[in-house]
Amino acid sequence: MNQAPKPNQPLVTHIFTADPSAHVFEGKIYVYPSHDLDHDGPSNDNGDQYAMEDYHVLSLDNFESPIVDHGQVLHLNDIPWASKQLWAPDAAFKNGTYYLFFPARDHDGIFRIGVATSPSPAGPFTPEPNYIEGSFSIDPAVLVDEDGKSYIYFGGLWGGQLEKWQNGVFEPDAGEPAADAPALGPRVAPLSEDMLSFQDAPQEIAILGEDGKPIAAGDEDRRYFEGPWVHKHNGWYYLSYSTGTTHKLVYAVSRNPMGPYTFKGTILTPVIGWTTHHSIVRFEDKWYLFYHDCSLSGGVNHKRCVKYTELHYNEDGTIRTIDPYPQT
Ligand code: FUB
């Protein structure tokens, strides 16, 4: 049995976890993380070190209660279209069903996004036989809006292959845009009513500076890298994401879930380890940031641990920047 979690401390220590997508389902907090593997294989910019093979689901009744690990809820061997690398997942609830959205490489080595379903938020999840038609890249995040419409956001550079899809087809040798060209944005697609397919083709989201100009690819403090998350607060859509090479979580806002979004600032300063990946969720009357670092393994990039901390808005709707290692 795991203890009640403390802010800025690993949620669990019996397995390595990353990429937490947190949701409130049935009055509890459910966390859908990646399950990092402890291995000695190659480590590179292609992300070969992230060789994950299954998913676990974590839950807690509240922040004073112990964490429950519901065990393995989906394994690579049960997904016909996938060959390796079960990366950052997300979950959603609609039509009385829980949906787990997840990326993996298909049998040609191309990242695709799949769906698995369950009657319970704790799984186990049964995968669809094929990936979502027209899907590509990584890091799906799903918003079920107040009007019942659902949107899937996704995309990640480098190992996540987003730059290889600039022309709508997979170009294995394509690189990032020039430093002064607009950065690549995450993709968004409305989901079909049954949540199993794209209702329309994915569109690229524009992220603009306060001056209305697109953020440039060379602006690594602000440009999109991976790990999108969209939440709604006071009628505004907040798109938050990782800047990758500068290791920050930042955000932009819009009145429209499809964008364009205007860049606002930094949510989380860099953590121990290369990647950072997060979710934002409201529980009771407070907001929380779930994120990961590599502190549990002493800084090994593919052995990460999920943490949480409270998130605060200022009066004007901006988010206060969080230090992951506060001096208490
Ligand atoms: O966990 C594998 C990859 O690392 C995720 O998909 C990225 O967001 C980064 O956290």
Coordinates of C-alpha atoms and ligand atoms in Angstrom, one line a residue:
M1 CA 0.0 0.0 0.0
N2 CA 1.4 3.4 -1.0
Q3 CA 1.2 6.3 1.5
A4 CA -0.8 9.5 1.0
P5 CA 1.1 11.6 -1.5
K6 CA 3.0 14.7 -0.5
P7 CA 3.3 17.7 -2.9
N8 CA 6.5 17.7 -5.0
Q9 CA 7.3 14.1 -3.9
P10 CA 6.9 10.9 -6.0
L11 CA 3.3 9.7 -6.1
V12 CA 4.6 6.1 -6.0
T13 CA 8.0 4.6 -5.7
H14 CA 7.4 0.9 -6.4
I15 CA 7.4 1.5 -10.2
F16 CA 8.8 4.3 -12.4
T17 CA 6.0 6.5 -13.8
A18 CA 5.9 9.5 -16.1
D19 CA 3.5 11.6 -18.3
P20 CA 0.7 11.8 -15.8
S21 CA -2.8 12.6 -17.2
A22 CA -5.0 13.2 -14.1
H23 CA -8.8 13.3 -14.2
V24 CA -11.6 13.3 -11.6
F25 CA -13.8 10.4 -12.3
E26 CA -16.6 9.1 -10.0
G27 CA -15.4 11.6 -7.3
K28 CA -11.8 10.3 -7.1
I29 CA -8.6 11.4 -8.7
Y30 CA -7.4 8.9 -11.4
V31 CA -3.9 9.2 -12.9
Y32 CA -3.0 7.6 -16.2
P33 CA 0.8 7.6 -16.4
S34 CA 3.4 6.0 -18.7
H35 CA 5.1 3.1 -17.0
D36 CA 8.8 3.5 -17.4
L37 CA 10.9 0.4 -17.9
D38 CA 14.2 -0.1 -16.0
H39 CA 16.6 -1.3 -18.7
D40 CA 20.2 -0.7 -20.0
G41 CA 19.3 -0.2 -23.7
P42 CA 20.3 2.6 -26.0
S43 CA 19.4 6.2 -25.1
N44 CA 19.2 8.9 -27.8
D45 CA 17.2 11.8 -29.3
N46 CA 15.0 9.3 -31.0
G47 CA 13.6 8.3 -27.6
D48 CA 14.7 4.6 -27.8
Q49 CA 15.2 4.7 -24.1
Y50 CA 11.4 5.1 -23.6
A51 CA 10.7 1.4 -24.3
M52 CA 7.5 1.1 -22.3
E53 CA 5.3 -2.0 -22.7
D54 CA 2.2 -1.5 -20.5
Y55 CA 0.1 0.9 -18.6
H56 CA -1.0 1.0 -14.9
V57 CA -3.7 3.2 -13.5
L58 CA -3.3 5.0 -10.2
S59 CA -6.1 6.5 -8.1
L60 CA -6.6 8.3 -4.8
D61 CA -9.8 9.2 -3.0
N62 CA -8.3 12.6 -2.1
F63 CA -4.9 14.0 -1.2
E64 CA -5.0 12.6 2.3
S65 CA -5.6 9.0 1.2
P66 CA -3.2 6.4 0.0
I67 CA -2.6 5.8 -3.6
V68 CA -4.0 2.7 -5.2
D69 CA -2.1 1.0 -8.1
H70 CA -4.8 -0.8 -10.1
G71 CA -2.1 -2.9 -11.8
Q72 CA -1.5 -3.5 -15.4
V73 CA -4.6 -2.4 -17.4
L74 CA -3.2 -2.7 -21.0
H75 CA -0.2 -4.5 -22.5
L76 CA 1.6 -4.1 -25.8
N77 CA 1.0 -7.8 -26.6
D78 CA -2.8 -7.1 -26.7
I79 CA -2.6 -4.3 -29.2
P80 CA -2.6 -5.8 -32.7
W81 CA -1.4 -2.7 -34.6
A82 CA 1.4 -1.7 -32.2
S83 CA 5.0 -2.9 -32.2
K84 CA 6.7 -0.9 -29.3
Q85 CA 6.9 2.2 -27.1
L86 CA 3.6 2.8 -25.3
W87 CA 4.2 6.5 -24.6
A88 CA 2.1 9.2 -22.8
P89 CA -1.6 8.3 -22.6
D90 CA -4.7 10.2 -21.7
A91 CA -8.2 9.1 -20.6
A92 CA -11.7 10.5 -21.2
F93 CA -15.3 9.6 -20.1
K94 CA -18.3 9.8 -22.5
N95 CA -21.4 7.7 -23.3
G96 CA -20.9 5.7 -20.1
T97 CA -17.5 4.4 -21.2
Y98 CA -13.9 5.2 -20.3
Y99 CA -11.5 5.7 -23.2
L100 CA -7.7 5.3 -22.9
F101 CA -5.9 7.1 -25.8
F102 CA -2.3 6.1 -26.3
P103 CA 0.5 6.4 -28.8
A104 CA 2.7 3.6 -30.0
R105 CA 4.9 2.7 -33.0
D106 CA 3.0 0.7 -35.6
H107 CA 4.7 -2.3 -37.4
D108 CA 6.5 0.2 -39.8
G109 CA 8.0 2.1 -36.9
I110 CA 5.6 5.1 -37.3
F111 CA 3.9 6.5 -34.2
R112 CA 0.1 6.3 -34.3
I113 CA -2.6 6.9 -31.7
G114 CA -4.9 4.1 -30.5
V115 CA -7.9 3.8 -28.3
A116 CA -8.9 1.2 -25.7
T117 CA -12.2 1.1 -23.7
S118 CA -13.4 0.0 -20.3
P119 CA -16.6 0.3 -18.3
S120 CA -14.4 1.3 -15.3
P121 CA -11.9 4.2 -14.9
A122 CA -9.5 1.7 -13.3
G123 CA -9.6 -0.6 -16.4
P124 CA -8.6 -3.1 -17.7
F125 CA -8.9 -1.5 -21.1
T126 CA -9.7 -3.4 -24.3
P127 CA -7.9 -2.0 -27.4
E128 CA -9.6 -1.3 -30.7
P129 CA -8.0 -3.6 -33.4
N130 CA -6.6 -0.6 -35.4
Y131 CA -5.1 2.8 -34.6
I132 CA -7.3 5.8 -35.2
E133 CA -7.4 6.3 -39.0
G134 CA -5.4 9.4 -40.0
S135 CA -3.6 9.6 -36.6
F136 CA 0.2 10.2 -36.2
S137 CA 2.8 11.3 -33.7
I138 CA 2.4 11.1 -29.9
D139 CA 1.0 12.5 -26.7
P140 CA -2.8 12.5 -27.1
A141 CA -4.7 14.6 -24.7
V142 CA -8.5 14.7 -24.9
L143 CA -10.9 17.5 -23.8
V144 CA -14.5 16.7 -23.4
D145 CA -16.0 20.2 -23.5
E146 CA -19.0 21.5 -21.5
D147 CA -21.2 21.3 -24.6
G148 CA -20.3 17.5 -25.0
K149 CA -18.0 18.0 -28.0
S150 CA -14.6 16.2 -27.7
Y151 CA -11.3 17.3 -29.1
I152 CA -8.0 15.3 -29.3
Y153 CA -4.7 17.3 -29.1
F154 CA -1.4 15.6 -30.0
G155 CA 2.1 15.9 -31.5
G156 CA 5.7 15.8 -30.4
L157 CA 9.0 16.6 -32.1
W158 CA 12.1 14.4 -32.6
G159 CA 11.3 10.9 -31.3
G160 CA 7.6 11.9 -31.6
Q161 CA 8.0 12.4 -35.4
L162 CA 5.8 15.5 -35.7
E163 CA 8.2 17.3 -38.0
K164 CA 8.0 14.4 -40.4
W165 CA 4.3 15.1 -41.1
Q166 CA 4.6 18.7 -42.3
N167 CA 3.1 17.9 -45.7
G168 CA 0.4 15.5 -44.6
V169 CA 2.4 12.3 -45.3
F170 CA 5.3 10.7 -43.4
E171 CA 8.6 11.9 -44.7
P172 CA 11.3 10.0 -42.7
D173 CA 14.1 12.6 -43.5
A174 CA 12.1 15.8 -42.8
G175 CA 13.6 18.1 -40.1
E176 CA 12.3 21.0 -38.1
P177 CA 11.5 24.4 -39.8
A178 CA 14.3 27.0 -40.0
A179 CA 14.9 29.0 -36.8
D180 CA 13.1 32.1 -38.1
A181 CA 10.1 30.2 -39.6
P182 CA 7.0 29.6 -37.6
A183 CA 7.3 26.7 -35.1
L184 CA 5.3 23.6 -35.7
G185 CA 2.1 23.6 -33.6
P186 CA 0.4 20.7 -32.0
R187 CA -2.5 19.1 -33.9
V188 CA -6.2 19.1 -32.9
A189 CA -9.1 17.1 -34.3
P190 CA -12.7 16.9 -33.1
L191 CA -13.5 13.4 -32.1
S192 CA -16.5 11.5 -33.4
E193 CA -19.5 10.9 -31.1
D194 CA -18.3 7.4 -30.3
M195 CA -14.8 8.7 -29.5
L196 CA -13.2 6.1 -31.8
S197 CA -12.3 8.2 -34.8
F198 CA -11.5 11.8 -35.9
Q199 CA -14.6 13.6 -37.0
D200 CA -12.5 15.9 -39.2
A201 CA -8.9 15.9 -40.3
P202 CA -6.4 17.1 -37.8
Q203 CA -5.5 20.8 -38.0
E204 CA -2.3 22.5 -36.8
I205 CA -2.8 24.9 -33.9
A206 CA -1.3 28.3 -34.2
I207 CA 0.5 29.7 -31.1
L208 CA 1.0 33.4 -31.3
G209 CA 3.0 35.9 -29.2
E210 CA 1.1 38.8 -27.6
D211 CA 2.1 40.8 -30.8
G212 CA 0.0 38.4 -32.9
K213 CA 3.0 37.0 -34.7
P214 CA 3.6 33.2 -34.8
I215 CA 6.2 31.9 -32.3
A216 CA 9.3 31.1 -34.3
A217 CA 10.9 27.6 -34.4
G218 CA 14.1 29.0 -33.0
D219 CA 12.3 30.5 -29.9
E220 CA 13.0 27.5 -27.8
D221 CA 11.8 29.1 -24.6
R222 CA 8.2 29.4 -26.0
R223 CA 7.8 27.1 -29.0
Y224 CA 5.8 23.9 -28.9
F225 CA 7.8 20.7 -28.4
E226 CA 5.4 18.0 -27.0
G227 CA 2.9 17.1 -24.3
P228 CA -0.1 19.2 -25.0
W229 CA -2.9 19.6 -22.4
V230 CA -6.0 21.7 -22.7
H231 CA -8.2 22.7 -19.7
K232 CA -10.9 25.3 -19.4
H233 CA -11.0 28.1 -16.7
N234 CA -13.5 31.0 -16.6
G235 CA -14.4 30.5 -20.3
W236 CA -10.8 30.4 -21.5
Y237 CA -9.1 27.4 -23.0
Y238 CA -5.6 27.0 -21.7
L239 CA -3.2 25.0 -23.9
S240 CA -0.1 24.0 -21.9
Y241 CA 2.9 22.1 -23.2
S242 CA 6.5 21.2 -22.9
T243 CA 9.2 23.3 -24.5
G244 CA 11.5 20.2 -24.8
T245 CA 15.0 21.5 -25.2
T246 CA 14.5 24.3 -22.6
H247 CA 12.7 21.9 -20.3
K248 CA 9.8 24.2 -19.2
L249 CA 6.0 23.8 -19.1
V250 CA 4.4 26.9 -20.6
Y251 CA 0.9 27.9 -21.7
A252 CA -1.2 29.9 -24.1
V253 CA -4.9 30.8 -24.1
S254 CA -7.8 31.1 -26.5
R255 CA -11.5 31.5 -26.6
N256 CA -11.7 28.7 -29.1
P257 CA -10.6 25.1 -28.4
M258 CA -9.1 24.9 -31.9
G259 CA -7.1 28.1 -31.4
P260 CA -5.3 30.3 -32.3
Y261 CA -3.8 30.5 -28.9
T262 CA -1.8 33.4 -27.4
F263 CA 1.3 32.7 -25.4
K264 CA 1.1 33.7 -21.8
G265 CA 4.0 32.4 -19.7
T266 CA 5.7 29.6 -17.8
I267 CA 3.9 27.2 -15.5
L268 CA 6.8 25.1 -14.3
T269 CA 10.5 25.8 -14.3
P270 CA 12.9 22.9 -15.4
V271 CA 12.9 19.6 -13.4
I272 CA 15.6 17.0 -12.9
G273 CA 15.8 15.1 -16.1
W274 CA 15.3 15.9 -19.8
T275 CA 11.6 15.5 -20.3
T276 CA 8.8 17.2 -18.5
H277 CA 5.1 16.4 -19.1
H278 CA 2.0 17.3 -17.2
S279 CA -1.7 17.6 -16.8
I280 CA -3.9 20.1 -14.9
V281 CA -7.0 19.1 -13.1
R282 CA -9.6 20.7 -10.7
F283 CA -10.4 18.6 -7.6
E284 CA -13.1 20.0 -5.3
D285 CA -12.3 23.8 -5.2
K286 CA -8.6 23.7 -6.0
W287 CA -6.4 23.2 -9.1
Y288 CA -3.5 20.8 -9.3
L289 CA -0.5 20.3 -11.6
F290 CA 0.6 16.7 -12.1
Y291 CA 4.1 16.4 -13.7
H292 CA 7.2 14.2 -13.6
D293 CA 10.9 14.4 -13.0
C294 CA 13.7 11.9 -12.6
S295 CA 14.5 12.4 -8.9
L296 CA 13.5 8.9 -8.0
S297 CA 16.3 7.4 -10.1
G298 CA 18.8 10.2 -9.3
G299 CA 18.4 11.7 -12.8
V300 CA 18.1 8.8 -15.2
N301 CA 16.0 10.1 -18.0
H302 CA 14.0 7.0 -18.7
K303 CA 13.3 6.3 -15.0
R304 CA 10.9 9.0 -14.0
C305 CA 8.4 9.6 -11.2
V306 CA 5.0 11.4 -11.2
K307 CA 4.4 14.2 -8.7
Y308 CA 1.7 16.8 -8.0
T309 CA 1.5 20.3 -6.6
E310 CA -1.2 22.9 -6.3
L311 CA -1.6 25.4 -9.1
H312 CA -2.8 29.0 -8.6
Y313 CA -4.3 31.6 -10.9
N314 CA -3.8 35.3 -10.5
E315 CA -6.8 37.6 -10.6
D316 CA -6.3 38.3 -14.3
G317 CA -6.4 34.6 -15.2
T318 CA -2.7 34.1 -15.6
I319 CA -1.0 31.1 -13.9
R320 CA 1.6 31.6 -11.2
T321 CA 4.9 30.1 -12.1
I322 CA 5.7 27.0 -10.0
D323 CA 9.2 26.1 -8.7
P324 CA 9.3 22.2 -8.6
Y325 CA 11.8 22.3 -5.7
P326 CA 10.4 24.9 -3.3
Q327 CA 12.4 25.5 -0.1
T328 CA 10.1 24.8 2.8
Ligands
FUB1 O1 7.3 9.1 -22.1 C1 7.8 9.2 -23.5 C2 7.8 10.6 -24.0 O2 8.6 11.4 -23.2 C3 6.4 11.3 -23.9 O3 5.6 10.9 -24.9 C4 6.9 12.7 -24.0 O4 5.9 13.6 -23.7 C5 8.0 12.7 -23.0 O5 7.6 12.8 -21.7

